[in-house]
Short mmCIF file of C-alpha atoms in Angstrom, two decimals:
data_model
loop_
_atom_site.label_atom_id
_atom_site.label_comp_id
_atom_site.label_asym_id
_atom_site.label_seq_id
_atom_site.Cartn_x
_atom_site.Cartn_y
_atom_site.Cartn_z
CA UNK A 18 80.62 -263.96 191.68
CA UNK A 19 82.73 -260.95 192.55
CA UNK A 20 81.40 -261.15 196.14
CA UNK A 21 82.53 -264.90 196.46
CA UNK A 22 85.75 -264.59 194.88
CA UNK A 23 86.70 -260.90 195.47
CA UNK A 24 89.28 -261.63 198.08
CA UNK A 25 91.01 -264.15 195.89
CA UNK A 26 92.01 -261.51 193.25
CA UNK A 27 95.91 -261.52 192.96
CA UNK A 28 95.98 -264.63 195.32
CA UNK A 29 98.21 -267.72 194.41
CA UNK A 30 95.73 -270.10 193.14
CA UNK A 31 96.93 -272.79 195.71
CA UNK A 32 95.79 -270.49 198.55
CA UNK A 33 92.26 -270.21 197.20
CA UNK A 34 90.04 -272.83 199.08
CA UNK A 35 88.35 -274.48 196.17
CA UNK A 36 85.98 -276.48 198.26
CA UNK A 37 84.76 -273.29 200.16
CA UNK A 38 84.35 -271.09 197.06
CA UNK A 39 82.07 -273.99 195.57
CA UNK A 40 79.81 -274.17 198.90
CA UNK A 41 79.67 -270.34 198.70
CA UNK A 42 78.35 -270.34 195.20
CA UNK A 43 75.97 -273.02 195.71
CA UNK A 44 74.60 -270.97 198.66
CA UNK A 45 73.45 -268.23 196.33
CA UNK A 46 69.78 -268.82 195.60
CA UNK A 47 70.32 -268.76 191.76
CA UNK A 48 72.98 -271.23 191.57
CA UNK A 49 71.75 -274.93 191.59
CA UNK A 50 75.29 -276.47 191.13
CA UNK A 51 78.79 -275.08 190.96
CA UNK A 52 82.26 -276.38 189.89
CA UNK A 53 85.40 -274.64 190.87
CA UNK A 54 88.69 -276.10 189.34
CA UNK A 55 92.40 -274.75 189.49
CA UNK A 56 93.98 -274.62 185.94
CA UNK A 57 97.90 -274.46 186.26
CA UNK A 58 99.63 -272.37 186.02
CA UNK A 59 97.47 -269.45 187.23
CA UNK A 60 93.71 -269.74 186.43
CA UNK A 61 90.63 -270.88 188.22
CA UNK A 62 87.83 -272.22 186.20
CA UNK A 63 84.23 -271.54 187.68
CA UNK A 64 81.16 -273.20 186.07
CA UNK A 65 77.62 -272.66 187.53
CA UNK A 66 74.21 -274.03 186.55
CA UNK A 67 71.56 -271.75 187.11
CA UNK A 68 68.26 -272.58 188.59
CA UNK A 69 65.37 -272.52 186.27
CA UNK A 70 62.09 -271.11 187.35
CA UNK A 71 58.88 -272.93 186.72
CA UNK A 72 56.11 -270.66 188.33
CA UNK A 73 55.54 -267.32 189.86
CA UNK A 74 54.99 -267.30 193.62
CA UNK A 75 52.84 -264.91 195.73
CA UNK A 76 53.29 -264.29 199.35
CA UNK A 77 51.14 -261.49 200.49
CA UNK A 78 51.95 -258.55 198.01
CA UNK A 79 55.42 -260.24 197.22
CA UNK A 80 55.70 -261.62 193.88
CA UNK A 81 58.75 -263.86 193.18
CA UNK A 82 59.66 -267.18 191.30
CA UNK A 83 60.18 -270.72 192.32
CA UNK A 84 62.17 -273.57 190.82
CA UNK A 85 61.07 -277.18 190.61
CA UNK A 86 62.80 -277.87 194.01
CA UNK A 87 60.66 -275.21 195.88
CA UNK A 88 63.57 -272.64 196.21
CA UNK A 89 62.40 -269.46 196.12
CA UNK A 90 64.07 -266.94 193.68
CA UNK A 91 64.05 -263.24 193.82
CA UNK A 92 64.19 -261.01 190.68
CA UNK A 93 63.34 -257.41 190.03
CA UNK A 94 60.05 -256.97 188.36
CA UNK A 95 61.71 -255.22 185.47
CA UNK A 96 63.96 -258.23 184.83
CA UNK A 97 60.94 -260.42 184.91
CA UNK A 98 59.45 -258.49 182.26
CA UNK A 99 62.69 -258.84 179.97
CA UNK A 100 62.32 -262.73 180.25
CA UNK A 101 58.63 -262.75 179.22
CA UNK A 102 58.03 -265.61 181.64
CA UNK A 103 54.62 -267.13 181.31
CA UNK A 104 53.99 -269.27 184.46
CA UNK A 105 50.87 -269.93 186.56
CA UNK A 106 51.10 -268.39 189.88
CA UNK A 107 51.53 -270.88 192.92
CA UNK A 108 50.22 -269.76 196.38
CA UNK A 109 50.87 -271.64 199.47
CA UNK A 110 54.53 -271.64 199.52
CA UNK A 111 55.87 -269.76 202.55
CA UNK A 112 59.58 -268.66 203.01
CA UNK A 113 59.42 -269.93 206.46
CA UNK A 114 58.15 -273.51 205.24
CA UNK A 115 61.00 -276.06 205.39
CA UNK A 116 62.93 -276.82 202.18
CA UNK A 117 61.39 -280.31 202.24
CA UNK A 118 57.85 -278.89 202.48
CA UNK A 119 58.28 -276.58 199.58
CA UNK A 120 59.90 -279.26 197.44
CA UNK A 121 56.76 -281.62 198.13
CA UNK A 122 54.27 -278.70 197.19
CA UNK A 123 56.10 -278.23 193.72
CA UNK A 124 56.62 -281.92 193.06
CA UNK A 125 52.73 -281.80 193.21
CA UNK A 126 52.79 -278.65 190.77
CA UNK A 127 55.02 -280.53 188.52
CA UNK A 128 52.83 -283.44 188.44
CA UNK A 129 49.47 -281.38 187.71
CA UNK A 130 51.51 -279.57 184.86
CA UNK A 131 52.71 -282.93 183.41
CA UNK A 132 49.41 -284.54 183.48
CA UNK A 133 47.76 -281.42 181.89
CA UNK A 134 50.32 -281.40 178.99
CA UNK A 135 50.35 -285.23 178.38
CA UNK A 136 49.80 -286.12 174.80
CA UNK A 137 50.57 -282.56 173.60
CA UNK A 138 47.46 -281.10 174.92
CA UNK A 139 48.90 -278.09 176.58
CA UNK A 140 45.95 -277.59 179.04
CA UNK A 141 48.28 -276.01 181.55
CA UNK A 142 48.46 -272.94 179.40
CA UNK A 143 44.71 -272.26 180.61
CA UNK A 144 45.76 -272.14 184.41
CA UNK A 145 45.94 -268.95 186.08
CA UNK A 146 46.77 -269.91 189.51
CA UNK A 147 47.28 -273.06 191.68
CA UNK A 148 46.89 -272.90 195.54
CA UNK A 149 48.91 -275.49 197.35
CA UNK A 150 48.45 -274.44 200.75
CA UNK A 151 46.95 -277.81 201.54
CA UNK A 152 48.74 -280.31 199.37
CA UNK A 153 45.65 -282.64 200.06
CA UNK A 154 43.32 -280.30 198.56
CA UNK A 155 44.91 -278.43 195.51
CA UNK A 156 42.99 -275.46 194.12
CA UNK A 157 43.33 -274.63 190.36
CA UNK A 158 42.09 -271.12 189.32
CA UNK A 159 41.41 -270.23 185.48
CA UNK A 160 40.97 -266.79 184.39
CA UNK A 161 37.70 -267.59 182.41
CA UNK A 162 35.22 -270.28 181.92
CA UNK A 163 36.71 -273.52 180.92
CA UNK A 164 36.19 -274.88 177.48
CA UNK A 165 34.26 -278.15 177.42
CA UNK A 166 37.20 -279.82 175.98
CA UNK A 167 39.41 -278.54 178.80
CA UNK A 168 37.09 -279.50 181.63
CA UNK A 169 36.44 -282.87 180.10
CA UNK A 170 40.30 -283.93 179.75
CA UNK A 171 41.31 -282.21 182.99
CA UNK A 172 38.24 -284.10 184.80
CA UNK A 173 39.64 -287.31 183.35
CA UNK A 174 43.10 -286.58 184.27
CA UNK A 175 42.33 -285.37 187.97
CA UNK A 176 39.48 -287.83 188.74
CA UNK A 177 41.53 -290.97 187.88
CA UNK A 178 44.50 -289.73 189.82
CA UNK A 179 42.63 -288.72 192.93
CA UNK A 180 40.57 -292.08 192.86
CA UNK A 181 43.70 -294.00 192.89
CA UNK A 182 45.12 -291.90 195.65
CA UNK A 183 41.84 -292.71 197.73
CA UNK A 184 41.94 -296.24 196.85
CA UNK A 185 45.42 -296.53 197.92
CA UNK A 186 44.59 -294.63 201.03
CA UNK A 187 41.46 -296.90 201.94
CA UNK A 188 43.55 -300.03 201.56
CA UNK A 189 45.93 -299.02 204.17
CA UNK A 190 48.80 -297.58 202.16
CA UNK A 191 49.94 -294.04 201.67
CA UNK A 192 48.59 -291.46 199.33
CA UNK A 193 49.77 -291.54 195.63
CA UNK A 194 53.22 -289.58 196.03
CA UNK A 195 52.92 -285.96 194.86
CA UNK A 196 49.03 -286.20 194.32
CA UNK A 197 46.33 -284.63 196.30
CA UNK A 198 43.18 -286.33 197.41
CA UNK A 199 41.07 -283.87 195.80
CA UNK A 200 41.27 -280.84 193.33
CA UNK A 201 38.99 -277.86 193.27
CA UNK A 202 38.88 -275.83 189.97
CA UNK A 203 37.66 -272.38 190.14
CA UNK A 204 37.01 -270.02 187.32
CA UNK A 205 35.00 -266.58 187.23
CA UNK A 206 31.90 -268.35 186.21
CA UNK A 207 32.17 -271.68 187.64
CA UNK A 208 33.35 -274.01 190.47
CA UNK A 209 33.73 -277.80 190.60
CA UNK A 210 35.38 -280.41 192.59
CA UNK A 211 36.79 -283.64 192.06
CA UNK A 212 36.50 -285.87 195.18
CA UNK A 213 35.97 -289.33 194.04
CA UNK A 214 34.32 -291.65 196.48
#
């Protein structure tokens, strides 16, 4: 926080632009929300809520983190190792994309993960990578051949959701919010696609 408040050290608290300092803090990638308050007679209280990463991202050779809103977060590799993050890698998030585009892709990611983990099944732990380059055709990569139970459960989840999406589309409505029309699942030894008629 020193870069934001450095020039205010020793300054009368009534001359510190509280609103601007809050905006400056929230402009930092890792800060989701900030509160800045004057406390008489001579203190300023600062409270921040940090963004919580939910996935790794890969753009070229660059590995980073991303939160549920699609905000890209940088962190040195050594620091990542200390945190012991265990997330799938999400590809298809470009720093040049609009914030709304990245947020939409991460909403799809969040729904995929929630569906896989419904009923305490924890199926998402088997996922290695999710490619969201084309939100209408999500691609899921697993590090090894999927167990039959995983494949059966995932097929039920994905097929019902993509079927509903296609039915809605055929009836003149828009696609199910945050859900693709098809999902490909790839492993080292197998490949299958759910594209309901």
